[in-house]
mmCIF file of C-alpha atoms in Angstrom:
data_model
loop_
_atom_site.group_PDB
_atom_site.id
_atom_site.type_symbol
_atom_site.label_atom_id
_atom_site.label_comp_id
_atom_site.label_asym_id
_atom_site.label_seq_id
_atom_site.Cartn_x
_atom_site.Cartn_y
_atom_site.Cartn_z
ATOM 1 C CA MET A 1 -47.519 33.355 65.906
ATOM 2 C CA THR A 2 -44.648 31.108 66.191
ATOM 3 C CA VAL A 3 -46.663 28.129 64.933
ATOM 4 C CA VAL A 4 -48.187 30.022 61.807
ATOM 5 C CA ASN A 5 -44.528 30.886 60.952
ATOM 6 C CA ALA A 6 -43.523 27.376 60.943
ATOM 7 C CA SER A 7 -46.517 26.394 58.995
ATOM 8 C CA GLY A 8 -45.722 28.796 56.383
ATOM 9 C CA LYS A 9 -42.170 27.887 56.052
ATOM 10 C CA ASP A 10 -43.260 24.153 55.591
ATOM 11 C CA ARG A 11 -45.751 25.189 52.733
ATOM 12 C CA LEU A 12 -42.766 27.101 51.066
ATOM 13 C CA GLY A 13 -40.363 24.399 51.451
ATOM 14 C CA SER A 14 -42.995 21.946 50.046
ATOM 15 C CA ALA A 15 -43.455 24.241 46.930
ATOM 16 C CA GLN A 16 -39.766 24.649 46.432
ATOM 17 C CA SER A 17 -39.328 20.775 46.639
ATOM 18 C CA ALA A 18 -42.178 20.227 43.932
ATOM 19 C CA LEU A 19 -40.513 23.110 41.770
ATOM 20 C CA ASN A 20 -37.249 21.242 41.950
ATOM 21 C CA VAL A 21 -38.846 17.970 40.996
ATOM 22 C CA SER A 22 -40.842 19.501 38.023
ATOM 23 C CA PHE A 23 -37.543 21.144 36.857
ATOM 24 C CA ALA A 24 -35.640 17.813 37.008
ATOM 25 C CA GLU A 25 -38.388 16.064 35.228
ATOM 26 C CA ALA A 26 -38.754 18.814 32.533
ATOM 27 C CA LEU A 27 -35.058 18.554 31.814
ATOM 28 C CA ARG A 28 -35.386 14.874 31.350
ATOM 29 C CA CYS A 29 -38.228 15.246 28.921
ATOM 30 C CA VAL A 30 -36.215 17.888 26.974
ATOM 31 C CA GLN A 31 -33.282 15.465 26.956
ATOM 32 C CA LEU A 32 -35.242 12.712 25.552
ATOM 33 C CA TYR A 33 -36.918 14.950 23.113
ATOM 34 C CA PHE A 34 -33.544 16.060 21.593
ATOM 35 C CA ALA A 35 -32.064 12.487 21.829
ATOM 36 C CA LEU A 36 -35.356 11.401 19.679
ATOM 37 C CA CYS A 37 -34.931 14.386 17.295
ATOM 38 C CA THR A 38 -31.133 13.400 16.981
ATOM 39 C CA LYS A 39 -31.925 9.955 16.080
ATOM 40 C CA ALA A 40 -34.833 10.901 13.591
ATOM 41 C CA VAL A 41 -32.354 13.277 11.845
ATOM 42 C CA GLN A 42 -29.716 10.556 11.621
ATOM 43 C CA ARG A 43 -32.257 8.153 10.112
ATOM 44 C CA GLN A 44 -33.237 10.816 7.531
ATOM 45 C CA ILE A 45 -29.922 11.954 6.549
ATOM 46 C CA PRO A 46 -29.085 8.986 4.103
ATOM 47 C CA ILE A 47 -32.579 9.478 2.659
ATOM 48 C CA LEU A 48 -32.032 13.038 2.231
ATOM 49 C CA ILE A 49 -28.428 12.604 0.844
ATOM 50 C CA ARG A 50 -29.648 9.881 -1.604
ATOM 51 C CA THR A 51 -32.463 12.126 -2.737
ATOM 52 C CA ILE A 52 -30.251 15.163 -3.616
ATOM 53 C CA ARG A 53 -27.062 13.113 -4.544
ATOM 54 C CA SER A 54 -24.248 15.246 -5.954
ATOM 55 C CA SER A 55 -26.152 18.266 -6.395
ATOM 56 C CA PRO A 56 -24.151 21.652 -6.979
ATOM 57 C CA GLU A 57 -25.358 22.922 -3.605
ATOM 58 C CA LEU A 58 -24.080 19.742 -1.881
ATOM 59 C CA LEU A 59 -20.884 19.770 -3.747
ATOM 60 C CA CYS A 60 -20.312 23.380 -2.761
ATOM 61 C CA ILE A 61 -20.953 22.329 0.860
ATOM 62 C CA ILE A 62 -18.335 19.485 0.576
ATOM 63 C CA SER A 63 -15.708 21.672 -1.096
ATOM 64 C CA ASN A 64 -15.815 23.826 1.880
ATOM 65 C CA PRO A 65 -17.167 22.027 5.007
ATOM 66 C CA PRO A 66 -17.950 23.801 8.300
ATOM 67 C CA GLU A 67 -15.272 23.583 10.837
ATOM 68 C CA GLY A 68 -15.967 20.508 13.101
ATOM 69 C CA SER A 69 -18.072 18.742 10.495
ATOM 70 C CA GLU A 70 -15.465 16.050 9.490
ATOM 71 C CA ASN A 71 -17.533 13.172 10.772
ATOM 72 C CA LEU A 72 -20.768 14.361 9.099
ATOM 73 C CA LEU A 73 -18.866 14.961 5.947
ATOM 74 C CA MET A 74 -17.253 11.306 6.067
ATOM 75 C CA GLN A 75 -20.817 10.023 6.554
ATOM 76 C CA VAL A 76 -22.301 11.960 3.802
ATOM 77 C CA LEU A 77 -19.342 10.682 1.438
ATOM 78 C CA GLN A 78 -19.846 7.297 2.447
ATOM 79 C CA ILE A 79 -23.689 7.357 1.678
ATOM 80 C CA LEU A 80 -22.686 8.859 -1.884
ATOM 81 C CA THR A 81 -20.442 6.161 -2.748
ATOM 82 C CA ASP A 82 -21.853 3.093 -1.091
ATOM 83 C CA GLY A 83 -22.786 0.520 -3.905
ATOM 84 C CA THR A 84 -22.086 2.932 -6.800
ATOM 85 C CA CYS A 85 -19.350 4.667 -8.579
ATOM 86 C CA ALA A 86 -18.573 7.969 -7.419
ATOM 87 C CA PRO A 87 -19.834 10.786 -9.988
ATOM 88 C CA PRO A 88 -16.655 12.381 -11.652
ATOM 89 C CA GLU A 89 -17.694 15.844 -10.146
ATOM 90 C CA LEU A 90 -17.673 14.396 -6.671
ATOM 91 C CA ILE A 91 -14.347 12.766 -7.072
ATOM 92 C CA THR A 92 -12.864 16.207 -8.366
ATOM 93 C CA THR A 93 -14.360 18.088 -5.289
ATOM 94 C CA VAL A 94 -13.120 15.573 -2.796
ATOM 95 C CA LYS A 95 -9.627 15.382 -4.428
ATOM 96 C CA ARG A 96 -9.503 19.458 -4.468
ATOM 97 C CA LEU A 97 -10.627 19.276 -0.885
ATOM 98 C CA TYR A 98 -7.748 16.962 0.216
ATOM 99 C CA GLU A 99 -5.238 19.143 -1.713
ATOM 100 C CA THR A 100 -6.290 22.439 -0.452
ATOM 101 C CA LYS A 101 -7.841 22.508 2.679
ATOM 102 C CA LEU A 102 -8.407 19.000 4.407
ATOM 103 C CA LYS A 103 -5.124 17.406 4.557
ATOM 104 C CA ASP A 104 -6.373 14.209 5.961
ATOM 105 C CA ALA A 105 -6.025 11.311 3.525
ATOM 106 C CA GLY A 106 -8.964 9.491 5.209
ATOM 107 C CA VAL A 107 -11.355 11.762 3.398
ATOM 108 C CA LEU A 108 -10.467 10.097 0.176
ATOM 109 C CA ILE A 109 -11.309 6.704 1.358
ATOM 110 C CA PRO A 110 -14.769 6.662 -0.029
ATOM 111 C CA ILE A 111 -13.579 7.563 -3.383
ATOM 112 C CA LEU A 112 -10.544 5.043 -3.758
ATOM 113 C CA SER A 113 -12.485 2.700 -5.553
ATOM 114 C CA SER A 114 -13.063 5.087 -8.467
ATOM 115 C CA LEU A 115 -9.542 6.104 -8.583
ATOM 116 C CA THR A 116 -6.876 4.626 -11.056
ATOM 117 C CA LYS A 117 -3.500 2.959 -10.208
ATOM 118 C CA ASP A 118 -1.555 6.315 -11.010
ATOM 119 C CA GLU A 119 -4.006 8.243 -8.763
ATOM 120 C CA VAL A 120 -3.741 5.931 -5.886
ATOM 121 C CA LEU A 121 -0.044 5.263 -5.727
ATOM 122 C CA PRO A 122 1.171 8.911 -5.006
ATOM 123 C CA ILE A 123 -1.055 9.109 -2.021
ATOM 124 C CA PHE A 124 -0.572 5.199 -0.869
ATOM 125 C CA PRO A 125 2.069 6.179 1.825
ATOM 126 C CA LYS A 126 -0.444 8.683 3.360
ATOM 127 C CA LEU A 127 -3.056 5.915 3.541
ATOM 128 C CA VAL A 128 -0.623 3.589 5.249
ATOM 129 C CA ASP A 129 0.037 6.382 7.758
ATOM 130 C CA LEU A 130 -3.684 6.539 8.811
ATOM 131 C CA PRO A 131 -4.882 4.748 11.947
ATOM 132 C CA LEU A 132 -4.898 1.036 11.283
ATOM 133 C CA GLU A 133 -8.892 0.665 11.000
ATOM 134 C CA LYS A 134 -8.976 3.357 8.463
ATOM 135 C CA PHE A 135 -6.175 1.765 6.489
ATOM 136 C CA GLN A 136 -8.211 -1.435 6.476
ATOM 137 C CA ALA A 137 -11.125 0.467 5.028
ATOM 138 C CA ALA A 138 -8.858 2.089 2.467
ATOM 139 C CA LEU A 139 -7.456 -1.254 1.500
ATOM 140 C CA ALA A 140 -11.024 -2.651 1.150
ATOM 141 C CA ARG A 141 -11.893 0.325 -1.312
ATOM 142 C CA ILE A 142 -8.681 -0.007 -3.355
ATOM 143 C CA LEU A 143 -8.977 -3.791 -3.755
ATOM 144 C CA GLN A 144 -12.773 -3.555 -4.424
ATOM 145 C CA GLY A 145 -12.220 -1.183 -7.335
ATOM 146 C CA SER A 146 -15.283 -0.351 -9.847
ATOM 147 C CA ALA A 147 -17.223 -2.616 -11.869
ATOM 148 C CA HIS A 148 -15.721 -0.951 -15.133
ATOM 149 C CA THR A 149 -12.059 -0.830 -14.387
ATOM 150 C CA GLY A 150 -11.493 -3.335 -11.582
ATOM 151 C CA PRO A 151 -9.545 -3.004 -8.562
ATOM 152 C CA SER A 152 -7.327 0.322 -8.160
ATOM 153 C CA LEU A 153 -4.548 -1.867 -7.376
ATOM 154 C CA THR A 154 -4.121 -5.601 -7.509
ATOM 155 C CA PRO A 155 -3.141 -7.415 -4.177
ATOM 156 C CA ALA A 156 0.474 -7.891 -5.559
ATOM 157 C CA GLU A 157 0.514 -4.189 -6.347
ATOM 158 C CA VAL A 158 -0.542 -3.497 -2.989
ATOM 159 C CA LEU A 159 2.228 -5.343 -1.148
ATOM 160 C CA ILE A 160 4.884 -3.972 -3.647
ATOM 161 C CA ALA A 161 3.644 -0.473 -2.970
ATOM 162 C CA ILE A 162 4.019 -1.172 0.880
ATOM 163 C CA HIS A 163 7.682 -2.188 0.403
ATOM 164 C CA GLY A 164 8.252 0.994 -1.579
ATOM 165 C CA ILE A 165 7.542 3.137 1.441
ATOM 166 C CA ASP A 166 10.656 4.560 2.970
ATOM 167 C CA PRO A 167 10.214 5.567 6.841
ATOM 168 C CA GLU A 168 12.652 8.458 6.424
ATOM 169 C CA ARG A 169 11.651 9.683 2.946
ATOM 170 C CA ASP A 170 8.049 9.552 3.483
ATOM 171 C CA GLY A 171 7.988 10.321 7.417
ATOM 172 C CA ILE A 172 5.946 7.119 8.283
ATOM 173 C CA GLN A 173 6.801 5.056 11.252
ATOM 174 C CA LEU A 174 8.176 1.752 10.580
ATOM 175 C CA LYS A 175 5.508 0.037 12.728
ATOM 176 C CA LYS A 176 2.970 1.639 10.463
ATOM 177 C CA ILE A 177 4.323 -0.155 7.527
ATOM 178 C CA THR A 178 4.817 -3.516 9.195
ATOM 179 C CA ASP A 179 1.206 -3.348 10.355
ATOM 180 C CA ALA A 180 0.111 -2.828 6.757
ATOM 181 C CA CYS A 181 1.698 -5.754 5.665
ATOM 182 C CA SER A 182 0.346 -7.867 8.506
ATOM 183 C CA THR A 183 -3.060 -6.530 7.525
ATOM 184 C CA CYS A 184 -2.548 -8.019 4.069
ATOM 185 C CA PHE A 185 -1.335 -11.463 5.386
ATOM 186 C CA GLU A 186 -4.459 -11.670 7.363
ATOM 187 C CA GLN A 187 -6.597 -11.765 4.229
ATOM 188 C CA ARG A 188 -5.205 -15.134 2.774
ATOM 189 C CA ALA A 189 -8.120 -15.525 0.367
ATOM 190 C CA VAL A 190 -6.888 -12.234 -1.357
ATOM 191 C CA PHE A 191 -3.181 -12.469 -0.686
ATOM 192 C CA THR A 192 -2.896 -16.042 -1.734
ATOM 193 C CA GLN A 193 0.306 -18.108 -2.161
ATOM 194 C CA PRO A 194 0.624 -17.283 -5.876
ATOM 195 C CA VAL A 195 0.275 -13.632 -5.067
ATOM 196 C CA LEU A 196 3.022 -13.758 -2.496
ATOM 197 C CA ALA A 197 5.384 -15.743 -4.799
ATOM 198 C CA LYS A 198 4.770 -13.155 -7.600
ATOM 199 C CA VAL A 199 5.514 -10.364 -4.870
ATOM 200 C CA LEU A 200 8.542 -12.078 -3.618
ATOM 201 C CA ASN A 201 9.976 -12.652 -7.115
ATOM 202 C CA GLN A 202 9.707 -8.947 -7.956
ATOM 203 C CA LEU A 203 10.928 -7.722 -4.676
ATOM 204 C CA VAL A 204 14.145 -9.712 -4.629
ATOM 205 C CA GLU A 205 15.132 -7.964 -8.091
ATOM 206 C CA GLN A 206 15.072 -4.407 -6.475
ATOM 207 C CA THR A 207 17.904 -2.569 -5.880
ATOM 208 C CA PRO A 208 18.127 -1.640 -3.127
ATOM 209 C CA LEU A 209 16.352 -4.451 -1.527
ATOM 210 C CA PRO A 210 13.268 -3.379 0.438
ATOM 211 C CA LEU A 211 13.975 -2.838 4.192
ATOM 212 C CA LEU A 212 11.082 -5.364 5.237
ATOM 213 C CA PHE A 213 11.891 -7.899 2.456
ATOM 214 C CA MET A 214 13.271 -10.635 4.655
ATOM 215 C CA ARG A 215 10.261 -9.912 7.240
ATOM 216 C CA THR A 216 7.861 -10.656 4.577
ATOM 217 C CA VAL A 217 9.842 -13.748 3.170
ATOM 218 C CA ILE A 218 9.304 -15.195 6.799
ATOM 219 C CA GLN A 219 5.769 -14.048 7.106
ATOM 220 C CA ALA A 220 5.013 -15.617 3.635
ATOM 221 C CA ILE A 221 6.499 -19.063 4.471
ATOM 222 C CA GLY A 222 4.765 -19.011 7.911
ATOM 223 C CA ALA A 223 1.374 -18.436 6.185
ATOM 224 C CA PHE A 224 2.122 -20.711 3.299
ATOM 225 C CA PRO A 225 4.650 -23.689 4.185
ATOM 226 C CA ALA A 226 4.240 -25.100 0.698
ATOM 227 C CA LEU A 227 6.407 -21.955 -0.393
ATOM 228 C CA VAL A 228 9.609 -23.262 1.000
ATOM 229 C CA ASP A 229 11.122 -24.683 -2.171
ATOM 230 C CA PHE A 230 10.386 -21.116 -3.821
ATOM 231 C CA VAL A 231 11.764 -19.650 -0.740
ATOM 232 C CA MET A 232 15.110 -21.484 -0.996
ATOM 233 C CA GLU A 233 15.417 -20.233 -4.500
ATOM 234 C CA ILE A 234 14.797 -16.845 -3.130
ATOM 235 C CA LEU A 235 17.661 -17.306 -0.433
ATOM 236 C CA SER A 236 20.258 -18.616 -3.262
ATOM 237 C CA ARG A 237 19.466 -15.514 -5.119
ATOM 238 C CA LEU A 238 20.344 -13.512 -2.178
ATOM 239 C CA VAL A 239 23.431 -15.160 -1.663
ATOM 240 C CA ASN A 240 24.473 -14.280 -5.299
ATOM 241 C CA LYS A 241 23.424 -10.687 -4.288
ATOM 242 C CA GLN A 242 25.822 -10.829 -1.275
ATOM 243 C CA ILE A 243 23.112 -10.322 1.380
ATOM 244 C CA TRP A 244 25.599 -10.337 4.103
ATOM 245 C CA ARG A 245 26.582 -6.630 3.061
ATOM 246 C CA LEU A 246 23.073 -5.444 4.291
ATOM 247 C CA PRO A 247 23.205 -6.001 8.060
ATOM 248 C CA LYS A 248 19.485 -5.599 8.654
ATOM 249 C CA LEU A 249 18.481 -8.182 5.817
ATOM 250 C CA TRP A 250 21.472 -10.665 6.655
ATOM 251 C CA VAL A 251 19.921 -11.075 10.116
ATOM 252 C CA GLY A 252 16.611 -11.798 8.492
ATOM 253 C CA PHE A 253 18.316 -14.181 6.034
ATOM 254 C CA LEU A 254 19.862 -16.201 8.926
ATOM 255 C CA LYS A 255 16.644 -16.176 10.678
ATOM 256 C CA CYS A 256 14.857 -17.570 7.848
ATOM 257 C CA ALA A 257 17.602 -20.178 7.098
ATOM 258 C CA TYR A 258 17.257 -21.396 10.554
ATOM 259 C CA GLN A 259 13.479 -21.642 10.753
ATOM 260 C CA THR A 260 13.465 -23.606 7.441
ATOM 261 C CA LYS A 261 16.227 -26.152 8.073
ATOM 262 C CA PRO A 262 17.158 -28.677 6.773
ATOM 263 C CA HIS A 263 15.715 -27.126 3.551
ATOM 264 C CA SER A 264 18.143 -24.260 3.857
ATOM 265 C CA PHE A 265 21.227 -26.271 4.411
ATOM 266 C CA HIS A 266 22.312 -26.140 0.632
ATOM 267 C CA VAL A 267 21.842 -22.371 0.423
ATOM 268 C CA LEU A 268 24.260 -21.918 3.763
ATOM 269 C CA LEU A 269 26.733 -24.116 1.982
ATOM 270 C CA GLN A 270 26.761 -21.554 -0.766
ATOM 271 C CA LEU A 271 28.002 -18.930 1.400
ATOM 272 C CA PRO A 272 31.694 -18.043 1.269
ATOM 273 C CA ALA A 273 33.672 -19.314 4.178
ATOM 274 C CA ALA A 274 33.976 -15.990 5.876
ATOM 275 C CA GLN A 275 30.254 -15.296 5.839
ATOM 276 C CA LEU A 276 29.376 -19.049 6.920
ATOM 277 C CA GLU A 277 31.837 -18.502 10.092
ATOM 278 C CA ASN A 278 29.749 -15.189 10.648
ATOM 279 C CA ALA A 279 26.527 -16.974 10.428
ATOM 280 C CA PHE A 280 27.744 -19.573 12.949
ATOM 281 C CA ASN A 281 28.817 -16.704 15.345
ATOM 282 C CA LYS A 282 25.455 -14.935 14.893
ATOM 283 C CA ASN A 283 23.468 -18.148 15.134
ATOM 284 C CA PRO A 284 25.581 -21.114 16.660
ATOM 285 C CA ALA A 285 22.675 -23.610 16.906
ATOM 286 C CA LEU A 286 23.179 -23.660 12.994
ATOM 287 C CA ARG A 287 26.599 -25.302 13.313
ATOM 288 C CA VAL A 288 25.987 -28.821 14.464
ATOM 289 C CA PRO A 289 23.044 -29.881 12.012
ATOM 290 C CA LEU A 290 24.782 -28.156 9.040
ATOM 291 C CA VAL A 291 28.041 -29.976 10.019
ATOM 292 C CA ALA A 292 26.107 -33.400 10.024
ATOM 293 C CA HIS A 293 24.516 -32.640 6.748
ATOM 294 C CA ALA A 294 27.812 -31.514 5.053
ATOM 295 C CA SER A 295 29.531 -34.789 6.345
ATOM 296 C CA GLN A 296 27.611 -37.017 3.910
ATOM 297 C CA PRO A 297 30.155 -38.113 1.337
ATOM 298 C CA ASN A 298 28.306 -36.917 -1.721
ATOM 299 C CA ILE A 299 28.000 -33.322 -0.308
ATOM 300 C CA ARG A 300 31.334 -33.239 1.347
ATOM 301 C CA SER A 301 33.030 -34.077 -2.072
ATOM 302 C CA SER A 302 31.193 -30.988 -3.563
ATOM 303 C CA LEU A 303 32.413 -28.392 -1.037
ATOM 304 C CA PRO A 304 35.392 -26.267 -1.260
ATOM 305 C CA ARG A 305 38.268 -26.658 1.264
ATOM 306 C CA SER A 306 37.562 -23.206 2.820
ATOM 307 C CA THR A 307 34.151 -24.171 3.635
ATOM 308 C CA LEU A 308 35.102 -27.642 4.978
ATOM 309 C CA VAL A 309 37.596 -25.754 7.281
ATOM 310 C CA VAL A 310 34.882 -23.608 8.703
ATOM 311 C CA LEU A 311 32.838 -26.638 9.157
ATOM 312 C CA GLY A 312 35.729 -28.344 11.070
ATOM 313 C CA LEU A 313 35.676 -31.130 8.760
ATOM 314 C CA VAL A 314 39.323 -30.629 7.562
ATOM 315 C CA GLN A 315 42.348 -28.977 9.333
ATOM 316 C CA ASP A 316 43.316 -25.457 8.173
ATOM 317 C CA ALA A 317 46.753 -25.562 6.579
ATOM 318 C CA GLN A 318 47.397 -21.868 6.935
ATOM 319 C CA PRO A 319 49.315 -20.422 9.913
ATOM 320 C CA ALA A 320 46.982 -18.927 12.288
ATOM 321 C CA ASN A 321 48.598 -15.405 11.838
ATOM 322 C CA SER A 322 47.826 -15.384 8.262
ATOM 323 C CA ALA A 323 44.176 -16.193 8.493
ATOM 324 C CA PRO A 324 41.946 -13.860 6.240
ATOM 325 C CA GLN A 325 40.167 -10.975 8.035
ATOM 326 C CA ILE A 326 36.455 -10.847 7.719
ATOM 327 C CA PRO A 327 35.563 -7.233 6.566
ATOM 328 C CA PRO A 328 32.885 -5.255 8.844
ATOM 329 C CA LEU A 329 29.426 -5.619 7.578
ATOM 330 C CA THR A 330 28.045 -2.506 6.072
ATOM 331 C CA ASP A 331 24.754 -1.477 4.741
ATOM 332 C CA VAL A 332 24.391 0.396 1.476
ATOM 333 C CA GLY A 333 21.340 2.778 1.906
ATOM 334 C CA SER A 334 19.363 4.105 -0.880
ATOM 335 C CA SER A 335 21.356 7.223 -0.755
ATOM 336 C CA GLY A 336 24.488 5.509 -1.505
ATOM 337 C CA GLN A 337 26.213 6.203 1.833
ATOM 338 C CA ILE A 338 27.582 3.408 3.918
ATOM 339 C CA ALA A 339 26.522 3.075 7.491
ATOM 340 C CA THR A 340 26.717 0.565 10.159
ATOM 341 C CA GLU A 341 23.558 -0.510 11.621
ATOM 342 C CA THR A 342 22.884 -1.441 15.139
ATOM 343 C CA GLN A 343 21.408 -4.743 16.415
ATOM 344 C CA ALA A 344 18.514 -2.644 17.833
ATOM 345 C CA SER A 345 17.508 -1.600 14.482
ATOM 346 C CA GLU A 346 17.668 -5.056 13.279
ATOM 347 C CA SER A 347 15.296 -6.298 15.752
ATOM 348 C CA ALA A 348 13.014 -3.346 14.944
ATOM 349 C CA VAL A 349 12.714 -4.600 11.361
ATOM 350 C CA LEU A 350 12.192 -8.373 12.131
ATOM 351 C CA SER A 351 9.584 -7.848 15.095
#
């Protein structure tokens, strides 16, 4: 009896094992089936969307997409706008969706090439605030534009718009703005030397000067060394604007002057004596080569005595206790309030 029972248990165990194997195999088959179905559906989606295009039914779904369908929505919009101008009714639907329900500027990327400059500029800060890869996609669409109207923004207008973003006012991290600038500089075939010269020429006339202006000047001359003479003109204009009153930009000015020496020597010698002394204090490595340059007879004869004193080329005739005091450097923000800036924030702008 014991033998029979053992034999029965063996058969039952074998049957259970076979059942487990069959279930696992069935599960794998079902998973494979659904995977193949998913691929088939994915292949058919573009064909289906191109067939129905911007039908009223599809526009209705786009205007009120089901929760969690954002990725599919972006795929549909991408299909509808690839290689063609977005129909007006699609543009209207997507803009309304962004303004009322889906507060993600990424949804606007597929239609950006069909928008005008006046439509792109108000949303541009939100595009810069997107993840970098999405901003790059948005930038491509903006520069692409449409066959009828051309780019939504020119390369120069893109850079000027980036510099117009205020981190505090627009609620955007400074790093997002600097990354957007760097993305532009990576496309040298688009953001060319003439484009950068045009941008710098316009930015230097703005009041107040953009926060990232000197960083962009340094990037521009790094990308296109032939701009050095033009940049010296920019630096001279900054001296006339009393750049030392803006501490963040003053640090960038001195960094640019050091990187472009000896071309920048004639610009540094245009500084008032107090600011030249401040420049030496901030960047002592400038003193020796600048003094050697200024010692040339034809240059020395053109310099005011106060500058020669700072350079150590003549003795100061004034008593030590009557030396003029250098006023503290202050920064005038866009609000008009005067605030002293820290070295840490200066480094953040230039890094």
